[in-house]
CSV table of C-alpha atoms and ligand atoms in Angstrom, one decimal:
chain,number,residue,atom,x,y,z
S,1,UNK,CA,130.1,288.8,-3.4
S,2,UNK,CA,127.9,286.1,-4.7
S,3,UNK,CA,128.6,282.9,-6.6
S,4,UNK,CA,126.2,283.7,-9.4
S,5,UNK,CA,127.6,283.3,-12.9
S,6,UNK,CA,128.7,286.5,-14.6
S,7,UNK,CA,126.6,288.1,-17.3
S,8,UNK,CA,127.6,287.2,-20.8
S,9,UNK,CA,126.4,290.3,-22.7
S,10,UNK,CA,125.6,293.8,-21.7
S,11,UNK,CA,122.7,295.5,-23.5
S,12,UNK,CA,122.4,299.3,-22.9
S,13,UNK,CA,119.0,300.9,-23.7
S,14,UNK,CA,119.6,304.6,-24.4
S,15,UNK,CA,123.1,304.3,-25.8
S,16,UNK,CA,122.8,307.6,-27.7
S,17,UNK,CA,121.6,309.4,-24.6
S,18,UNK,CA,123.1,311.8,-22.0
S,19,UNK,CA,123.9,309.2,-19.4
S,20,UNK,CA,125.8,306.9,-21.8
S,21,UNK,CA,127.7,309.9,-23.1
S,22,UNK,CA,128.7,311.3,-19.8
S,23,UNK,CA,129.2,308.2,-17.6
S,24,UNK,CA,128.7,304.9,-19.3
S,25,UNK,CA,131.3,304.9,-22.2
S,26,UNK,CA,134.1,306.0,-19.8
S,27,UNK,CA,133.0,303.3,-17.3
S,28,UNK,CA,133.1,300.7,-20.1
S,29,UNK,CA,136.6,301.7,-21.0
S,30,UNK,CA,137.7,301.5,-17.4
S,31,UNK,CA,136.1,298.0,-17.1
S,32,UNK,CA,138.1,296.9,-20.1
S,33,UNK,CA,141.3,298.4,-18.6
S,34,UNK,CA,140.8,296.4,-15.5
S,35,UNK,CA,139.9,293.2,-17.5
S,36,UNK,CA,136.4,293.1,-16.1
S,37,UNK,CA,134.7,293.4,-19.5
S,38,UNK,CA,135.1,290.9,-22.2
S,39,UNK,CA,131.5,290.3,-23.5
S,40,UNK,CA,129.5,291.9,-26.3
S,41,UNK,CA,128.1,295.3,-25.5
S,42,UNK,CA,124.9,296.0,-27.5
S,43,UNK,CA,123.6,299.5,-27.6
S,44,UNK,CA,119.9,300.0,-28.3
S,45,UNK,CA,118.3,303.4,-29.2
S,46,UNK,CA,115.7,304.9,-31.5
S,47,UNK,CA,118.2,307.1,-33.4
S,48,UNK,CA,120.0,305.3,-36.2
S,49,UNK,CA,123.8,305.8,-36.1
S,50,UNK,CA,126.2,304.0,-38.4
S,51,UNK,CA,128.8,301.7,-36.7
S,52,UNK,CA,131.4,304.3,-37.3
S,53,UNK,CA,129.3,307.1,-35.8
S,54,UNK,CA,128.6,305.0,-32.6
S,55,UNK,CA,132.3,304.4,-32.1
S,56,UNK,CA,133.0,308.1,-32.8
S,57,UNK,CA,130.5,309.0,-30.1
S,58,UNK,CA,132.1,306.6,-27.6
S,59,UNK,CA,135.5,308.1,-28.4
S,60,UNK,CA,134.2,311.6,-28.0
S,61,UNK,CA,132.6,310.7,-24.7
S,62,UNK,CA,135.7,309.2,-23.2
S,63,UNK,CA,138.0,312.0,-24.5
S,64,UNK,CA,135.7,314.6,-23.0
S,65,UNK,CA,135.0,312.8,-19.6
S,66,UNK,CA,138.1,310.7,-19.1
S,67,UNK,CA,141.4,309.9,-20.8
S,68,UNK,CA,141.3,307.8,-24.0
S,69,UNK,CA,143.4,304.6,-23.7
S,70,UNK,CA,144.0,303.6,-27.3
S,71,UNK,CA,144.4,299.9,-26.5
S,72,UNK,CA,141.5,299.6,-24.2
S,73,UNK,CA,139.3,301.7,-26.6
S,74,UNK,CA,140.2,299.4,-29.5
S,75,UNK,CA,139.1,296.4,-27.4
S,76,UNK,CA,135.9,298.2,-26.4
S,77,UNK,CA,135.1,299.1,-30.0
S,78,UNK,CA,135.5,295.4,-31.0
S,79,UNK,CA,132.9,294.5,-28.3
S,80,UNK,CA,130.4,297.3,-29.3
S,81,UNK,CA,127.4,296.5,-31.4
S,82,UNK,CA,123.9,298.0,-31.7
S,83,UNK,CA,120.2,297.4,-32.5
S,84,UNK,CA,118.3,300.5,-33.7
S,85,UNK,CA,114.5,300.7,-33.5
S,86,UNK,CA,111.5,301.9,-31.7
S,87,UNK,CA,111.0,300.6,-28.1
S,88,UNK,CA,107.3,300.0,-28.8
S,89,UNK,CA,108.0,297.9,-31.9
S,90,UNK,CA,108.3,294.1,-31.2
S,91,UNK,CA,110.6,293.8,-34.2
S,92,UNK,CA,113.3,295.8,-32.4
S,93,UNK,CA,113.3,293.1,-29.7
S,94,UNK,CA,113.3,290.2,-32.2
S,95,UNK,CA,116.5,291.8,-33.7
S,96,UNK,CA,117.9,292.1,-30.2
S,97,UNK,CA,117.3,288.4,-29.5
S,98,UNK,CA,119.1,287.6,-32.8
S,99,UNK,CA,121.9,289.9,-32.0
S,100,UNK,CA,122.4,288.3,-28.6
S,101,UNK,CA,123.2,285.0,-30.4
S,102,UNK,CA,124.3,282.4,-27.8
S,103,UNK,CA,124.3,284.7,-24.8
S,104,UNK,CA,122.3,283.1,-22.0
S,105,UNK,CA,122.7,285.6,-19.2
S,106,UNK,CA,122.5,289.1,-20.6
S,107,UNK,CA,122.4,292.2,-18.4
S,108,UNK,CA,119.9,294.8,-19.6
S,109,UNK,CA,120.5,298.4,-18.5
S,110,UNK,CA,117.5,300.6,-18.9
S,111,UNK,CA,118.6,304.3,-19.2
S,112,UNK,CA,115.4,305.3,-21.0
S,113,UNK,CA,112.6,307.6,-19.8
S,114,UNK,CA,110.8,305.8,-16.9
S,115,UNK,CA,107.5,306.0,-18.9
S,116,UNK,CA,109.0,303.4,-21.3
S,117,UNK,CA,110.1,300.8,-18.7
S,118,UNK,CA,106.8,298.8,-18.8
S,119,UNK,CA,107.0,298.6,-22.7
S,120,UNK,CA,110.6,297.6,-22.8
S,121,UNK,CA,110.3,295.0,-20.0
S,122,UNK,CA,107.2,293.5,-21.7
S,123,UNK,CA,108.9,293.3,-25.1
S,124,UNK,CA,112.0,291.8,-23.6
S,125,UNK,CA,109.9,289.1,-22.0
S,126,UNK,CA,107.8,288.4,-25.1
S,127,UNK,CA,110.9,288.2,-27.3
S,128,UNK,CA,112.5,285.5,-25.2
S,129,UNK,CA,115.3,287.7,-24.0
S,130,UNK,CA,114.8,287.5,-20.2
S,131,UNK,CA,115.5,283.9,-19.2
S,132,UNK,CA,118.7,284.0,-17.1
S,133,UNK,CA,119.0,287.7,-17.5
S,134,UNK,CA,119.6,290.6,-15.1
S,135,UNK,CA,118.1,294.1,-15.3
S,136,UNK,CA,119.5,297.4,-14.2
S,137,UNK,CA,116.9,300.2,-13.7
S,138,UNK,CA,118.1,303.8,-13.5
S,139,UNK,CA,116.8,306.0,-10.8
S,140,UNK,CA,114.3,307.4,-10.0
S,141,UNK,CA,112.6,304.0,-9.5
S,142,UNK,CA,109.0,305.1,-10.1
S,143,UNK,CA,107.5,308.5,-9.7
S,144,UNK,CA,106.1,308.0,-6.2
S,145,UNK,CA,105.4,305.2,-3.8
S,146,UNK,CA,102.5,303.8,-5.8
S,147,UNK,CA,104.2,303.8,-9.1
S,148,UNK,CA,107.4,302.3,-7.6
S,149,UNK,CA,105.3,299.4,-6.3
S,150,UNK,CA,103.6,299.0,-9.7
S,151,UNK,CA,107.0,299.0,-11.5
S,152,UNK,CA,108.3,296.4,-9.1
S,153,UNK,CA,105.3,294.2,-9.6
S,154,UNK,CA,105.8,294.4,-13.3
S,155,UNK,CA,109.5,293.6,-13.0
S,156,UNK,CA,108.8,290.7,-10.7
S,157,UNK,CA,106.5,289.1,-13.2
S,158,UNK,CA,109.6,288.7,-15.4
S,159,UNK,CA,112.7,288.8,-13.1
S,160,UNK,CA,113.4,287.3,-9.7
S,161,UNK,CA,114.4,289.9,-7.0
S,162,UNK,CA,118.1,288.9,-7.1
S,163,UNK,CA,118.2,289.7,-10.9
S,164,UNK,CA,116.8,293.3,-10.4
S,165,UNK,CA,119.4,296.0,-9.8
S,166,UNK,CA,118.0,299.4,-8.9
S,167,UNK,CA,120.9,301.7,-9.5
S,168,UNK,CA,121.8,304.8,-7.6
S,169,UNK,CA,125.3,305.9,-8.6
S,170,UNK,CA,125.9,307.5,-5.2
S,171,UNK,CA,126.1,304.1,-3.7
S,172,UNK,CA,129.0,303.4,-6.0
S,173,UNK,CA,131.0,306.4,-4.9
S,174,UNK,CA,134.0,305.6,-2.7
S,175,UNK,CA,133.2,308.7,-0.5
S,176,UNK,CA,129.6,307.5,0.2
S,177,UNK,CA,130.8,304.0,1.1
S,178,UNK,CA,133.3,305.6,3.4
S,179,UNK,CA,130.5,307.2,5.4
S,180,UNK,CA,129.5,303.7,6.5
S,181,UNK,CA,133.1,302.4,6.7
S,182,UNK,CA,134.4,305.4,8.8
S,183,UNK,CA,131.4,305.1,11.2
S,184,UNK,CA,131.8,301.4,11.9
S,185,UNK,CA,135.6,300.9,11.5
S,186,UNK,CA,136.4,303.3,14.3
S,187,UNK,CA,135.3,303.3,18.0
S,188,UNK,CA,135.6,307.0,18.7
S,189,UNK,CA,132.6,308.1,16.7
S,190,UNK,CA,130.0,305.8,18.2
S,191,UNK,CA,129.7,307.4,21.7
S,192,UNK,CA,129.0,310.8,20.0
S,193,UNK,CA,126.7,309.5,17.2
S,194,UNK,CA,123.4,310.1,18.8
S,195,UNK,CA,120.9,312.6,20.1
S,196,UNK,CA,123.0,313.3,23.3
S,197,UNK,CA,125.9,314.8,21.3
S,198,UNK,CA,124.7,315.6,17.8
S,199,UNK,CA,123.0,319.0,17.5
S,200,UNK,CA,121.9,318.7,13.8
S,201,UNK,CA,122.9,317.1,10.6
S,202,UNK,CA,123.1,319.1,7.3
S,203,UNK,CA,123.5,317.7,3.8
S,204,UNK,CA,124.2,320.1,1.0
S,205,UNK,CA,124.2,319.0,-2.6
S,206,UNK,CA,124.8,322.2,-4.5
S,207,UNK,CA,125.3,322.3,-8.3
S,208,UNK,CA,126.4,325.4,-10.1
S,209,UNK,CA,125.2,324.1,-13.5
S,210,UNK,CA,121.5,324.3,-14.5
S,211,UNK,CA,119.8,321.5,-16.4
S,212,UNK,CA,122.0,321.8,-19.5
S,213,UNK,CA,120.7,319.5,-22.3
S,214,UNK,CA,118.4,317.6,-19.9
S,215,UNK,CA,115.5,320.0,-19.7
S,216,UNK,CA,112.9,317.4,-20.9
S,217,UNK,CA,114.1,314.8,-18.4
S,218,UNK,CA,114.4,317.3,-15.5
S,219,UNK,CA,111.0,318.8,-16.1
S,220,UNK,CA,109.4,315.3,-15.6
S,221,UNK,CA,111.5,314.8,-12.5
S,222,UNK,CA,112.4,317.8,-10.4
S,223,UNK,CA,114.8,318.0,-7.5
S,224,UNK,CA,113.0,315.7,-5.1
S,225,UNK,CA,112.7,312.8,-7.5
S,226,UNK,CA,116.1,313.5,-9.1
S,227,UNK,CA,118.4,313.5,-6.1
S,228,UNK,CA,116.6,313.6,-2.7
S,229,UNK,CA,114.4,310.4,-2.9
S,230,UNK,CA,117.5,308.5,-3.9
S,231,UNK,CA,121.0,309.9,-3.5
S,232,UNK,CA,120.5,312.0,-0.4
S,233,UNK,CA,118.2,309.6,1.5
S,234,UNK,CA,120.7,306.8,0.8
S,235,UNK,CA,123.4,309.0,2.4
S,236,UNK,CA,121.1,309.6,5.4
S,237,UNK,CA,120.6,305.8,5.7
S,238,UNK,CA,124.3,305.2,5.9
S,239,UNK,CA,124.8,308.1,8.3
S,240,UNK,CA,121.9,307.2,10.7
S,241,UNK,CA,121.5,303.4,10.5
S,242,UNK,CA,122.5,300.9,13.3
S,243,UNK,CA,125.5,298.7,12.8
S,244,UNK,CA,124.8,295.9,10.3
S,245,UNK,CA,125.7,292.4,11.6
S,246,UNK,CA,128.2,292.0,8.7
S,247,UNK,CA,128.9,293.1,5.1
S,248,UNK,CA,126.4,290.5,3.8
S,249,UNK,CA,124.3,292.6,1.3
S,250,UNK,CA,121.0,291.9,3.1
S,251,UNK,CA,122.4,292.8,6.5
S,252,UNK,CA,123.4,296.3,5.2
S,253,UNK,CA,120.1,296.8,3.3
S,254,UNK,CA,118.1,295.6,6.3
S,255,UNK,CA,119.6,298.4,8.4
S,256,UNK,CA,119.0,301.0,5.6
S,257,UNK,CA,115.4,300.0,5.3
S,258,UNK,CA,114.9,300.1,9.1
S,259,UNK,CA,116.2,303.6,9.6
S,260,UNK,CA,114.4,305.0,6.6
S,261,UNK,CA,111.2,303.6,8.0
S,262,UNK,CA,111.7,305.6,11.1
S,263,UNK,CA,111.9,309.0,9.2
S,264,UNK,CA,108.6,310.9,9.5
S,265,UNK,CA,106.9,311.6,6.2
S,266,UNK,CA,107.8,315.2,5.1
S,267,UNK,CA,105.2,317.9,5.5
S,268,UNK,CA,105.1,321.1,3.4
S,269,UNK,CA,105.9,323.3,6.4
S,270,UNK,CA,109.3,321.7,6.7
S,271,UNK,CA,110.1,322.2,3.0
S,272,UNK,CA,111.2,325.2,0.9
S,273,UNK,CA,111.0,324.7,-2.9
S,274,UNK,CA,112.6,326.9,-5.5
S,275,UNK,CA,113.0,327.3,-9.2
S,276,UNK,CA,115.9,329.2,-10.8
S,277,UNK,CA,114.7,332.2,-12.8
S,278,UNK,CA,115.7,331.2,-16.3
S,279,UNK,CA,114.6,327.5,-15.9
S,280,UNK,CA,111.4,328.0,-18.0
S,281,UNK,CA,113.5,329.2,-20.9
S,282,UNK,CA,115.5,325.9,-21.0
S,283,UNK,CA,114.9,323.7,-24.1
S,284,UNK,CA,112.5,320.9,-23.2
S,285,UNK,CA,111.0,322.7,-20.2
S,286,UNK,CA,107.3,323.8,-20.2
S,287,UNK,CA,107.0,327.6,-20.3
S,288,UNK,CA,104.7,327.4,-17.2
S,289,UNK,CA,106.6,324.7,-15.4
S,290,UNK,CA,106.1,324.3,-11.7
S,291,UNK,CA,108.9,321.8,-11.3
S,292,UNK,CA,111.3,322.7,-8.4
S,293,UNK,CA,115.1,322.9,-9.1
S,294,UNK,CA,115.9,323.6,-5.5
S,295,UNK,CA,114.7,322.1,-2.2
S,296,UNK,CA,115.6,322.7,1.4
S,297,UNK,CA,114.0,320.5,4.0
S,298,UNK,CA,114.0,319.2,7.6
S,299,UNK,CA,113.6,315.6,8.4
S,300,UNK,CA,112.9,314.0,11.8
S,301,UNK,CA,114.0,310.5,12.7
S,302,UNK,CA,111.8,308.8,15.3
S,303,UNK,CA,114.4,306.5,16.8
S,304,UNK,CA,116.0,306.0,20.2
S,305,UNK,CA,119.3,307.2,18.7
S,306,UNK,CA,118.1,310.3,16.8
S,307,UNK,CA,114.9,311.6,18.4
S,308,UNK,CA,115.0,315.4,18.4
S,309,UNK,CA,118.0,315.7,16.1
S,310,UNK,CA,117.0,317.6,12.9
S,311,UNK,CA,118.4,316.3,9.6
S,312,UNK,CA,118.5,319.1,7.1
S,313,UNK,CA,118.9,318.6,3.3
S,314,UNK,CA,119.5,321.3,0.8
S,315,UNK,CA,119.9,320.5,-2.9
S,316,UNK,CA,119.6,322.6,-6.1
S,317,UNK,CA,120.8,323.6,-9.5
S,318,UNK,CA,122.3,326.9,-10.6
S,319,UNK,CA,123.7,327.6,-7.1
S,320,UNK,CA,126.8,329.5,-6.1
S,321,UNK,CA,129.1,326.5,-6.3
S,322,UNK,CA,129.3,322.7,-6.9
S,323,UNK,CA,129.8,321.0,-3.6
S,324,UNK,CA,128.3,318.0,-1.7
S,325,UNK,CA,128.9,318.1,2.1
S,326,UNK,CA,127.6,316.0,5.0
S,327,UNK,CA,128.0,318.0,8.2
S,328,UNK,CA,127.3,316.4,11.5
S,329,UNK,CA,127.3,319.3,14.0
S,330,UNK,CA,128.0,318.5,17.7
S,331,UNK,CA,126.4,320.3,20.6
S,332,UNK,CA,128.6,323.0,22.1
S,333,UNK,CA,130.6,322.5,25.2
S,334,UNK,CA,129.1,324.2,28.3
S,335,UNK,CA,130.7,327.6,28.8
S,336,UNK,CA,131.7,327.0,32.4
S,337,UNK,CA,135.4,326.6,32.2
S,338,UNK,CA,136.4,329.3,29.7
S,339,UNK,CA,134.8,332.7,29.5
S,340,UNK,CA,135.0,332.5,25.8
S,341,UNK,CA,133.5,329.1,24.9
S,342,UNK,CA,133.5,327.7,21.5
S,343,UNK,CA,130.4,328.8,19.6
S,344,UNK,CA,127.6,326.6,18.3
S,345,UNK,CA,128.9,324.7,15.2
S,346,UNK,CA,132.6,324.7,16.4
S,347,UNK,CA,132.6,320.9,16.8
S,348,UNK,CA,131.7,318.8,13.8
S,349,UNK,CA,132.5,315.9,11.6
S,350,UNK,CA,132.3,316.8,7.9
S,351,UNK,CA,132.3,314.4,5.1
S,352,UNK,CA,133.0,316.2,1.8
S,353,UNK,CA,131.9,314.0,-1.0
S,354,UNK,CA,132.7,316.4,-3.9
S,355,UNK,CA,134.4,318.1,-5.6
S,356,UNK,CA,137.2,316.9,-3.3
S,357,UNK,CA,136.9,314.0,-1.0
S,358,UNK,CA,137.7,314.7,2.7
S,359,UNK,CA,136.7,314.0,6.2
S,360,UNK,CA,137.3,316.9,8.6
S,361,UNK,CA,136.8,317.2,12.3
S,362,UNK,CA,136.2,320.7,13.6
S,363,UNK,CA,137.5,321.7,17.0
S,364,UNK,CA,138.7,324.7,19.0
S,365,UNK,CA,142.2,325.2,20.3
S,366,UNK,CA,143.8,327.9,22.5
S,367,UNK,CA,145.1,331.0,20.8
S,368,UNK,CA,148.7,331.3,21.9
S,369,UNK,CA,149.2,334.0,24.5
S,370,UNK,CA,148.3,334.9,28.0
S,371,UNK,CA,144.5,334.8,27.7
S,372,UNK,CA,142.3,331.7,27.4
S,373,UNK,CA,140.7,332.5,24.0
S,374,UNK,CA,139.9,329.9,21.5
S,375,UNK,CA,140.3,329.6,17.7
S,376,UNK,CA,138.7,327.1,15.2
S,377,UNK,CA,140.9,324.4,13.7
S,378,UNK,CA,140.2,321.5,11.4
S,379,UNK,CA,141.7,318.0,11.7
S,380,UNK,CA,141.8,316.5,8.3
S,381,UNK,CA,141.5,312.7,8.4
S,382,UNK,CA,141.3,311.9,4.8
S,383,UNK,CA,141.5,313.8,1.6
S,384,UNK,CA,141.9,313.5,-2.1
S,385,UNK,CA,140.8,315.2,-5.3
S,386,UNK,CA,139.1,312.3,-7.0
S,387,UNK,CA,136.0,310.5,-6.0
S,388,UNK,CA,137.8,307.2,-6.4
S,389,UNK,CA,140.7,308.1,-4.3
S,390,UNK,CA,143.4,305.5,-4.3
S,391,UNK,CA,141.6,303.1,-6.7
S,392,UNK,CA,140.2,305.4,-9.3
S,393,UNK,CA,137.2,303.2,-9.4
S,394,UNK,CA,134.4,305.4,-10.7
S,395,UNK,CA,130.8,304.8,-9.5
S,396,UNK,CA,129.4,303.5,-12.8
S,397,UNK,CA,132.4,301.3,-13.3
S,398,UNK,CA,132.0,299.8,-9.9
S,399,UNK,CA,128.2,299.3,-10.2
S,400,UNK,CA,128.2,297.9,-13.7
S,401,UNK,CA,130.9,295.4,-12.7
S,402,UNK,CA,129.0,294.4,-9.6
S,403,UNK,CA,125.7,294.0,-11.5
S,404,UNK,CA,127.4,291.8,-14.1
S,405,UNK,CA,128.6,289.5,-11.3
S,406,UNK,CA,125.3,289.6,-9.5
S,407,UNK,CA,126.5,291.5,-6.4
S,408,UNK,CA,123.6,293.6,-5.2
S,409,UNK,CA,125.2,295.2,-2.1
S,410,UNK,CA,125.4,298.6,-3.6
S,411,UNK,CA,122.0,298.6,-5.2
S,412,UNK,CA,118.7,299.7,-3.7
S,413,UNK,CA,116.4,297.0,-2.5
S,414,UNK,CA,112.7,297.4,-3.1
S,415,UNK,CA,111.8,298.0,0.6
S,416,UNK,CA,114.6,300.7,0.8
S,417,UNK,CA,113.2,302.4,-2.3
S,418,UNK,CA,109.6,302.3,-0.9
S,419,UNK,CA,110.7,303.6,2.5
S,420,UNK,CA,112.4,306.5,0.7
S,421,UNK,CA,109.3,307.3,-1.4
S,422,UNK,CA,107.1,307.1,1.7
S,423,UNK,CA,109.2,310.0,3.2
S,424,UNK,CA,108.7,312.4,0.2
S,425,UNK,CA,105.4,311.1,-1.1
S,426,UNK,CA,103.2,313.7,0.8
S,427,UNK,CA,105.1,316.7,-0.6
S,428,UNK,CA,105.1,315.2,-4.1
S,429,UNK,CA,101.4,315.1,-4.0
S,430,UNK,CA,100.9,318.4,-2.1
S,431,UNK,CA,104.0,320.5,-2.6
S,432,UNK,CA,105.0,323.7,-0.8
S,433,UNK,CA,104.9,327.0,-2.6
S,434,UNK,CA,107.4,327.4,-5.4
S,435,UNK,CA,109.8,330.4,-4.9
S,436,UNK,CA,112.0,331.9,-7.6
S,437,UNK,CA,115.7,332.3,-7.1
S,438,UNK,CA,118.6,333.9,-8.9
S,439,UNK,CA,121.3,331.7,-10.4
S,440,UNK,CA,124.6,331.9,-8.6
S,441,UNK,CA,123.2,332.3,-5.1
S,442,UNK,CA,122.0,329.8,-2.5
S,443,UNK,CA,118.3,329.4,-3.4
S,444,UNK,CA,115.3,331.2,-1.9
S,445,UNK,CA,116.0,333.2,1.3
S,446,UNK,CA,113.3,331.1,3.1
S,447,UNK,CA,115.8,328.1,3.0
S,448,UNK,CA,117.9,330.0,5.5
S,449,UNK,CA,115.0,330.3,8.0
S,450,UNK,CA,114.8,326.5,8.2
S,451,UNK,CA,118.2,326.3,9.8
S,452,UNK,CA,118.3,329.7,11.5
S,453,UNK,CA,118.0,328.3,15.0
S,454,UNK,CA,120.8,325.8,14.3
S,455,UNK,CA,123.4,328.3,13.3
S,456,UNK,CA,122.6,328.6,9.6
S,457,UNK,CA,123.8,326.5,6.7
S,458,UNK,CA,127.4,325.4,7.1
S,459,UNK,CA,129.8,326.9,4.5
S,460,UNK,CA,126.8,328.9,3.3
Q,501,BG6,C1,122.2,312.5,-11.2
Q,501,BG6,C2,121.2,313.6,-11.4
Q,501,BG6,O1,121.6,311.3,-10.7
Q,501,BG6,O2,123.2,313.0,-10.3
Q,501,BG6,C3,121.8,314.9,-11.8
Q,501,BG6,O3,120.2,313.1,-12.3
Q,501,BG6,C4,122.9,315.3,-10.9
Q,501,BG6,O4,120.8,315.9,-11.9
Q,501,BG6,C5,123.9,314.1,-10.7
Q,501,BG6,O5,123.6,316.4,-11.5
Q,501,BG6,C6,125.0,314.4,-9.7
Q,501,BG6,O6,125.9,313.4,-9.7
Q,501,BG6,P1,127.4,313.6,-9.3
Q,501,BG6,O7,128.0,312.3,-9.4
Q,501,BG6,O8,128.0,314.6,-10.3
Q,501,BG6,O9,127.4,314.2,-7.9
């Protein structure tokens, strides 16, 4: 934690959008419930809603995505205000400055299309809104390495680094933080966590839904920018980094940056891209779109610890199920003692991040009886059905609260963002062929070829 003063207003750009509806209103109610939000919340958007309609939208959002708490919601409604107007119109920002009144340390949250970031930031600065302020930028931060650098340069002309919060909601998830915690709070993993014992690592982020209602955003983004450059590379950084010297934010982010820099830039022959068949008929999607909704890829980490261990990622929309798994597969035991040795993939550590949260260790035990045959078993070391097991602290609630108090530990630092872009940059500029796939399956068959010599994708 830092000793910076807390923000005294929260301004949310894009209050009528999808992110606010699905995640932010429920997070705001949760912050009120835990007495962590007691400052004005000002929504900004181009669409003009009446006060009553905005409050109704917040109510509908919370009812649909969480449980409405009448007392907390009433309090939230009393904090809620708005400024409507075009983002390219200076008058919108003059009204915002007036609406901010005496607030001296507002937090601006930009959940608007990335192409609007420069306009909004410039107007915020010109209207005198930015002194003492903090800014939260939704992912993806930039569209590639070059634009991420330009965006950062622009932000740094207005905000100091410790006032910039590059949000990636995966870092706010309990289960993701537990990757790092579990690794470094226990001694038994460390001797195994290297190229001598790990055969391969697989990360699957499968989503059964398509791009429902987000076609226009998605068609500008695609799977690599949407979840791989950020969520899944952040996961790899926690999984593969060296032990930080402490929980000091920069100690953790230094190690993340270091390990990401040792990942080789991705080449098209280690990548399979797919697009689900009905994607081009989605509202907001170009009829000839070449944007991938699926990717499977193999990364190599050039480090003493990980040399030669493939890290596979598979992510996509419209797949057979919704599940996010991190599977660390250990090398098989040599088949010298028992005739029937455990097969490849029998020993593993699996972190399930969603829909349930669990850590499982795969092992082989003897089948009861006279022979020496084995059977697979799983040791379950933690489980739960919610992402915020125990605390019920959702990722946006956690991250909004942290940004308002100036704690950047769970936000991406610029060098981490740039290292992640450097990995995917070559295939953004020169992508692999795009293969069509049917909804309800596991993406193009070529994705299976990538992992064929490592026993296939775990859990299919
Ligand atoms: C978002 C992506 O960042 O993460 C979405 O834009 C994706 O496309 C979502 O569906 C997944 O988040 P979660 O928390 O549901 O795993």
